[in-house]
Short mmCIF file of C-alpha atoms in Angstrom, two decimals:
data_model
loop_
_atom_site.label_atom_id
_atom_site.label_comp_id
_atom_site.label_asym_id
_atom_site.label_seq_id
_atom_site.Cartn_x
_atom_site.Cartn_y
_atom_site.Cartn_z
CA UNK A 417 0.00 0.00 0.00
CA UNK A 418 1.29 3.44 -0.96
CA UNK A 419 0.07 6.75 0.43
CA UNK A 420 0.20 9.94 -1.66
CA UNK A 421 -0.60 13.54 -0.69
CA UNK A 422 -0.84 16.55 -3.00
CA UNK A 423 -1.15 20.24 -2.11
CA UNK A 424 -0.99 23.57 -3.90
CA UNK A 425 0.96 25.51 -1.28
CA UNK A 426 0.84 28.96 -2.97
CA UNK A 427 4.46 29.90 -2.19
CA UNK A 428 6.80 27.56 -0.39
CA UNK A 429 8.98 30.49 0.67
CA UNK A 430 6.07 32.23 2.38
CA UNK A 431 5.02 29.03 4.10
CA UNK A 432 8.52 28.37 5.45
CA UNK A 433 9.87 31.83 6.27
CA UNK A 434 7.04 34.33 6.77
CA UNK A 435 5.59 35.24 10.17
CA UNK A 436 2.17 36.15 8.79
CA UNK A 437 -0.96 34.49 10.14
CA UNK A 438 -1.45 32.74 6.83
CA UNK A 439 2.10 31.39 6.83
CA UNK A 440 1.56 30.01 10.31
CA UNK A 441 -1.55 28.24 9.07
CA UNK A 442 0.46 26.90 6.12
CA UNK A 443 3.03 25.43 8.47
CA UNK A 444 0.24 23.80 10.43
CA UNK A 445 -0.90 22.18 7.20
CA UNK A 446 2.63 20.92 6.57
CA UNK A 447 2.63 19.41 10.05
CA UNK A 448 -0.70 17.76 9.32
CA UNK A 449 0.69 16.31 6.10
CA UNK A 450 3.69 14.97 7.96
CA UNK A 451 1.42 13.30 10.54
CA UNK A 452 -0.19 11.26 7.76
CA UNK A 453 3.23 9.71 7.08
CA UNK A 454 2.77 9.56 3.30
CA UNK A 455 5.20 7.84 0.98
CA UNK A 456 5.00 10.74 -1.48
CA UNK A 457 4.08 14.43 -1.21
CA UNK A 458 3.47 16.51 -4.33
CA UNK A 459 3.55 20.29 -4.01
CA UNK A 460 2.40 22.81 -6.60
CA UNK A 461 2.85 26.57 -7.01
CA UNK A 462 6.10 26.66 -5.06
CA UNK A 463 7.03 30.05 -6.57
CA UNK A 464 10.73 29.39 -6.00
CA UNK A 465 13.50 31.04 -7.96
CA UNK A 466 15.23 29.32 -10.85
CA UNK A 467 17.88 28.10 -8.41
CA UNK A 468 15.26 26.27 -6.36
CA UNK A 469 15.19 26.02 -2.56
CA UNK A 470 17.61 28.27 -0.71
CA UNK A 471 19.91 27.00 2.02
CA UNK A 472 17.42 28.28 4.58
CA UNK A 473 14.57 26.48 2.83
CA UNK A 474 16.55 23.25 2.81
CA UNK A 475 17.35 23.52 6.49
CA UNK A 476 13.70 24.04 7.39
CA UNK A 477 12.54 21.25 5.09
CA UNK A 478 15.07 18.90 6.67
CA UNK A 479 13.54 19.69 10.06
CA UNK A 480 9.96 19.18 8.89
CA UNK A 481 10.52 16.20 6.61
CA UNK A 482 13.69 14.41 7.78
CA UNK A 483 12.62 11.08 6.26
CA UNK A 484 12.30 12.46 2.72
CA UNK A 485 14.36 13.41 -0.28
CA UNK A 486 12.83 15.77 -2.82
CA UNK A 487 13.06 17.06 -6.36
CA UNK A 488 11.88 20.38 -7.71
CA UNK A 489 11.15 22.21 -10.94
CA UNK A 490 11.08 26.00 -11.04
CA UNK A 491 10.23 28.64 -13.58
CA UNK A 492 13.42 29.36 -15.52
CA UNK A 493 14.82 31.82 -18.00
CA UNK A 494 12.28 32.67 -20.65
CA UNK A 495 9.35 32.58 -18.21
CA UNK A 496 8.26 34.73 -15.27
CA UNK A 497 10.56 34.64 -12.28
CA UNK A 498 9.48 32.89 -9.07
CA UNK A 499 6.27 31.72 -10.74
CA UNK A 500 4.42 28.40 -10.80
CA UNK A 501 6.83 25.56 -9.90
CA UNK A 502 6.39 22.05 -8.50
CA UNK A 503 8.11 19.73 -6.03
CA UNK A 504 7.82 16.08 -4.99
CA UNK A 505 8.98 14.64 -1.69
CA UNK A 506 9.56 10.90 -1.46
CA UNK A 507 10.73 8.69 1.36
CA UNK A 508 14.44 8.05 1.26
CA UNK A 509 13.95 4.33 0.74
CA UNK A 510 12.80 5.04 -2.83
CA UNK A 511 15.11 5.65 -5.77
CA UNK A 512 13.01 7.03 -8.62
CA UNK A 513 14.11 8.03 -12.06
CA UNK A 514 13.24 11.73 -12.25
CA UNK A 515 12.11 13.58 -15.37
CA UNK A 516 11.11 17.22 -15.77
CA UNK A 517 9.43 16.94 -19.14
CA UNK A 518 8.64 19.41 -21.88
CA UNK A 519 5.33 18.54 -23.50
CA UNK A 520 5.49 20.99 -26.44
CA UNK A 521 2.97 23.27 -24.75
CA UNK A 522 2.53 26.91 -25.80
CA UNK A 523 5.42 29.14 -24.78
CA UNK A 524 6.48 29.72 -22.08
CA UNK A 525 4.51 27.00 -20.24
CA UNK A 526 7.21 24.35 -20.63
CA UNK A 527 9.63 26.71 -18.88
CA UNK A 528 7.44 27.24 -15.80
CA UNK A 529 8.29 24.07 -13.86
CA UNK A 530 4.76 22.71 -14.12
CA UNK A 531 5.41 18.95 -14.30
CA UNK A 532 7.65 16.48 -12.48
CA UNK A 533 7.55 12.76 -13.20
CA UNK A 534 8.97 9.99 -11.01
CA UNK A 535 9.39 6.55 -12.55
CA UNK A 536 9.37 3.40 -10.43
CA UNK A 537 9.49 -0.25 -11.36
CA UNK A 538 5.72 -0.67 -11.41
CA UNK A 539 4.29 2.82 -11.97
CA UNK A 540 4.81 6.50 -12.75
CA UNK A 541 3.97 9.20 -10.20
CA UNK A 542 3.63 12.62 -11.73
CA UNK A 543 2.47 16.02 -10.50
CA UNK A 544 1.13 18.94 -12.49
CA UNK A 545 0.27 22.58 -11.96
CA UNK A 546 -2.05 23.28 -14.87
CA UNK A 547 -2.02 26.82 -16.28
CA UNK A 548 -5.00 29.01 -15.43
CA UNK A 549 -7.08 30.38 -18.31
CA UNK A 550 -6.55 33.83 -16.80
CA UNK A 551 -8.63 36.92 -16.15
CA UNK A 552 -11.12 37.44 -18.92
CA UNK A 553 -10.13 34.00 -20.27
CA UNK A 554 -7.25 35.67 -22.09
CA UNK A 555 -5.23 32.43 -22.05
CA UNK A 556 -8.08 30.03 -22.76
CA UNK A 557 -6.76 29.09 -26.21
CA UNK A 558 -3.30 28.36 -24.77
CA UNK A 559 -4.92 26.44 -21.94
CA UNK A 560 -6.80 24.25 -24.40
CA UNK A 561 -3.55 23.48 -26.20
CA UNK A 562 -1.89 22.67 -22.86
CA UNK A 563 -4.70 20.23 -22.06
CA UNK A 564 -4.19 18.49 -25.40
CA UNK A 565 -0.41 18.25 -24.96
CA UNK A 566 -0.68 17.09 -21.35
CA UNK A 567 -3.24 14.46 -22.26
CA UNK A 568 -0.92 13.07 -24.93
CA UNK A 569 1.94 13.07 -22.45
CA UNK A 570 0.01 11.09 -19.82
CA UNK A 571 -1.32 8.69 -22.44
CA UNK A 572 2.24 7.99 -23.61
CA UNK A 573 3.31 7.22 -20.04
CA UNK A 574 0.30 4.95 -19.63
CA UNK A 575 1.46 2.89 -22.60
CA UNK A 576 4.57 2.00 -20.60
CA UNK A 577 3.18 1.35 -17.10
CA UNK A 578 0.34 2.55 -14.84
CA UNK A 579 0.21 6.25 -13.97
CA UNK A 580 -0.73 8.13 -10.81
CA UNK A 581 -1.16 11.80 -11.74
CA UNK A 582 -1.96 14.50 -9.23
CA UNK A 583 -1.99 18.23 -8.77
CA UNK A 584 -3.92 21.41 -9.30
CA UNK A 585 -5.69 20.86 -12.61
CA UNK A 586 -7.42 24.26 -12.45
CA UNK A 587 -10.78 22.89 -13.58
CA UNK A 588 -14.00 21.89 -11.86
CA UNK A 589 -15.04 19.00 -14.07
CA UNK A 590 -18.74 18.69 -13.23
CA UNK A 591 -21.41 20.99 -11.88
CA UNK A 592 -21.21 19.16 -8.54
CA UNK A 593 -17.53 20.12 -8.35
CA UNK A 594 -18.31 23.73 -7.41
CA UNK A 595 -20.86 25.42 -5.21
CA UNK A 596 -22.29 27.87 -7.76
CA UNK A 597 -22.04 26.45 -11.28
CA UNK A 598 -24.81 28.70 -12.56
CA UNK A 599 -22.73 31.82 -11.82
CA UNK A 600 -19.48 30.54 -13.30
CA UNK A 601 -20.24 29.36 -16.82
CA UNK A 602 -17.55 31.61 -18.29
CA UNK A 603 -15.24 31.72 -15.31
CA UNK A 604 -11.70 30.39 -15.65
CA UNK A 605 -11.76 26.80 -14.46
CA UNK A 606 -15.38 26.09 -15.41
CA UNK A 607 -15.66 26.92 -19.09
CA UNK A 608 -17.08 24.28 -21.40
CA UNK A 609 -13.70 24.16 -23.12
CA UNK A 610 -11.75 23.38 -19.95
CA UNK A 611 -14.29 20.85 -18.75
CA UNK A 612 -14.15 19.11 -22.13
CA UNK A 613 -10.36 19.09 -21.92
CA UNK A 614 -10.59 17.22 -18.64
CA UNK A 615 -13.13 14.80 -20.10
CA UNK A 616 -10.77 14.19 -23.00
CA UNK A 617 -7.98 13.42 -20.53
CA UNK A 618 -10.08 10.88 -18.65
CA UNK A 619 -11.14 9.32 -21.95
CA UNK A 620 -7.50 8.49 -22.63
CA UNK A 621 -7.70 5.83 -19.94
CA UNK A 622 -7.75 7.55 -16.56
CA UNK A 623 -10.02 7.58 -13.52
CA UNK A 624 -10.87 10.47 -11.20
CA UNK A 625 -10.17 8.54 -8.02
CA UNK A 626 -12.41 10.67 -5.82
CA UNK A 627 -15.46 10.24 -8.03
CA UNK A 628 -14.68 6.55 -8.49
CA UNK A 629 -14.98 5.98 -4.74
CA UNK A 630 -17.58 8.57 -3.79
CA UNK A 631 -19.87 8.82 -6.80
CA UNK A 632 -21.89 12.01 -7.17
CA UNK A 633 -21.44 13.21 -3.59
CA UNK A 634 -21.81 17.00 -3.43
CA UNK A 635 -20.23 19.74 -1.35
CA UNK A 636 -16.72 18.26 -1.42
CA UNK A 637 -14.16 20.85 -2.51
CA UNK A 638 -10.41 21.46 -2.53
CA UNK A 639 -10.26 25.25 -3.01
CA UNK A 640 -11.97 28.29 -1.53
CA UNK A 641 -11.30 31.81 -2.81
CA UNK A 642 -9.02 33.86 -0.56
CA UNK A 643 -10.58 37.09 -1.76
CA UNK A 644 -13.97 36.11 -0.29
CA UNK A 645 -13.55 35.98 3.48
CA UNK A 646 -16.59 33.77 4.02
CA UNK A 647 -15.94 31.32 1.17
CA UNK A 648 -14.71 28.51 3.39
CA UNK A 649 -17.11 29.21 6.24
CA UNK A 650 -19.96 28.92 3.73
CA UNK A 651 -18.24 26.05 1.89
CA UNK A 652 -18.48 28.02 -1.33
CA UNK A 653 -15.68 26.09 -2.98
CA UNK A 654 -14.42 24.30 -6.05
CA UNK A 655 -12.89 20.85 -6.52
CA UNK A 656 -9.93 21.50 -8.82
CA UNK A 657 -7.25 19.24 -7.30
CA UNK A 658 -7.27 15.59 -8.30
CA UNK A 659 -5.65 12.20 -8.10
CA UNK A 660 -6.02 10.44 -11.45
CA UNK A 661 -4.94 6.85 -11.96
CA UNK A 662 -4.77 4.58 -14.96
CA UNK A 663 -8.08 2.85 -15.50
CA UNK A 664 -6.53 -0.59 -15.22
CA UNK A 665 -5.52 -0.03 -11.58
CA UNK A 666 -8.75 1.62 -10.44
CA UNK A 667 -9.71 -1.36 -8.30
CA UNK A 668 -6.51 -0.79 -6.30
CA UNK A 669 -7.78 2.62 -5.09
CA UNK A 670 -8.47 2.26 -1.38
CA UNK A 671 -8.96 5.88 -0.31
CA UNK A 672 -9.25 9.26 -2.02
CA UNK A 673 -10.23 12.25 0.06
CA UNK A 674 -9.49 15.79 1.20
CA UNK A 675 -7.35 16.65 4.22
CA UNK A 676 -8.69 19.28 6.60
CA UNK A 677 -6.60 22.47 6.40
CA UNK A 678 -8.41 24.22 9.22
CA UNK A 679 -9.12 27.92 8.77
CA UNK A 680 -6.68 28.34 5.90
CA UNK A 681 -8.43 29.25 2.66
CA UNK A 682 -7.12 28.62 -0.85
CA UNK A 683 -6.24 24.95 -1.53
CA UNK A 684 -6.48 22.06 0.89
CA UNK A 685 -4.35 18.91 0.53
CA UNK A 686 -5.76 15.74 -1.00
CA UNK A 687 -4.91 12.13 -0.14
CA UNK A 688 -4.76 8.91 -2.13
CA UNK A 689 -4.11 5.41 -0.79
CA UNK A 690 -3.39 2.86 -3.48
CA UNK A 691 -2.55 -0.82 -3.27
CA UNK A 692 0.44 -0.75 -5.59
#
């Protein structure tokens, strides 16, 4: 049995080094993640520099996660500085083959550190931070092309061995995946185009592990807008973070759920337990 956790942290530096109330809540979430004792932890939106974690970051991470090694991908030259970025922690007993792929996405998305892939003997574990369609949907066309390229990338992996893919996919797939679908038809993350892109991805041979276990349960979300102070209190959220697995290992899914992040708004971590 393997245990996976994924979380969009919205700035690793802030979480580790700031004294703000939100940073303190972020560190509490990191402690919660640690208490679950996962085999793997995927982090999105690290917002680290091109050089990756600083010495101070590494010292703090060694204190929080002493049993883990980690790999990172940051936004590099040609893309915005300290933007996007991903990271995967894995227990030191594992020795994965690490790839930071380019998927021929629209520029400069391949330079933004959005994907890390770990290869093991029996499976791939990959994390993604999917680009947002942007204010006014100004990047919707590029987002659609990203979805196509990413789908082809995952499908190619799946031809080799089973895939576990996780991260912030920046889309609420179904109406039950957000509190107010009627008000968000042309909002980034709930356009027909983005929802179809996610459907196309699943149709390539993947399962939304949460829906597989829980069916059409409503009111289960992974993100609440920071700009709306009452969004989490009122559970006015979106489910945009996922664990996808290859269809052929769906019966090995034992648990797929959200982890309580307390009063902290924005993303909450998600958990997958898989018999692999």
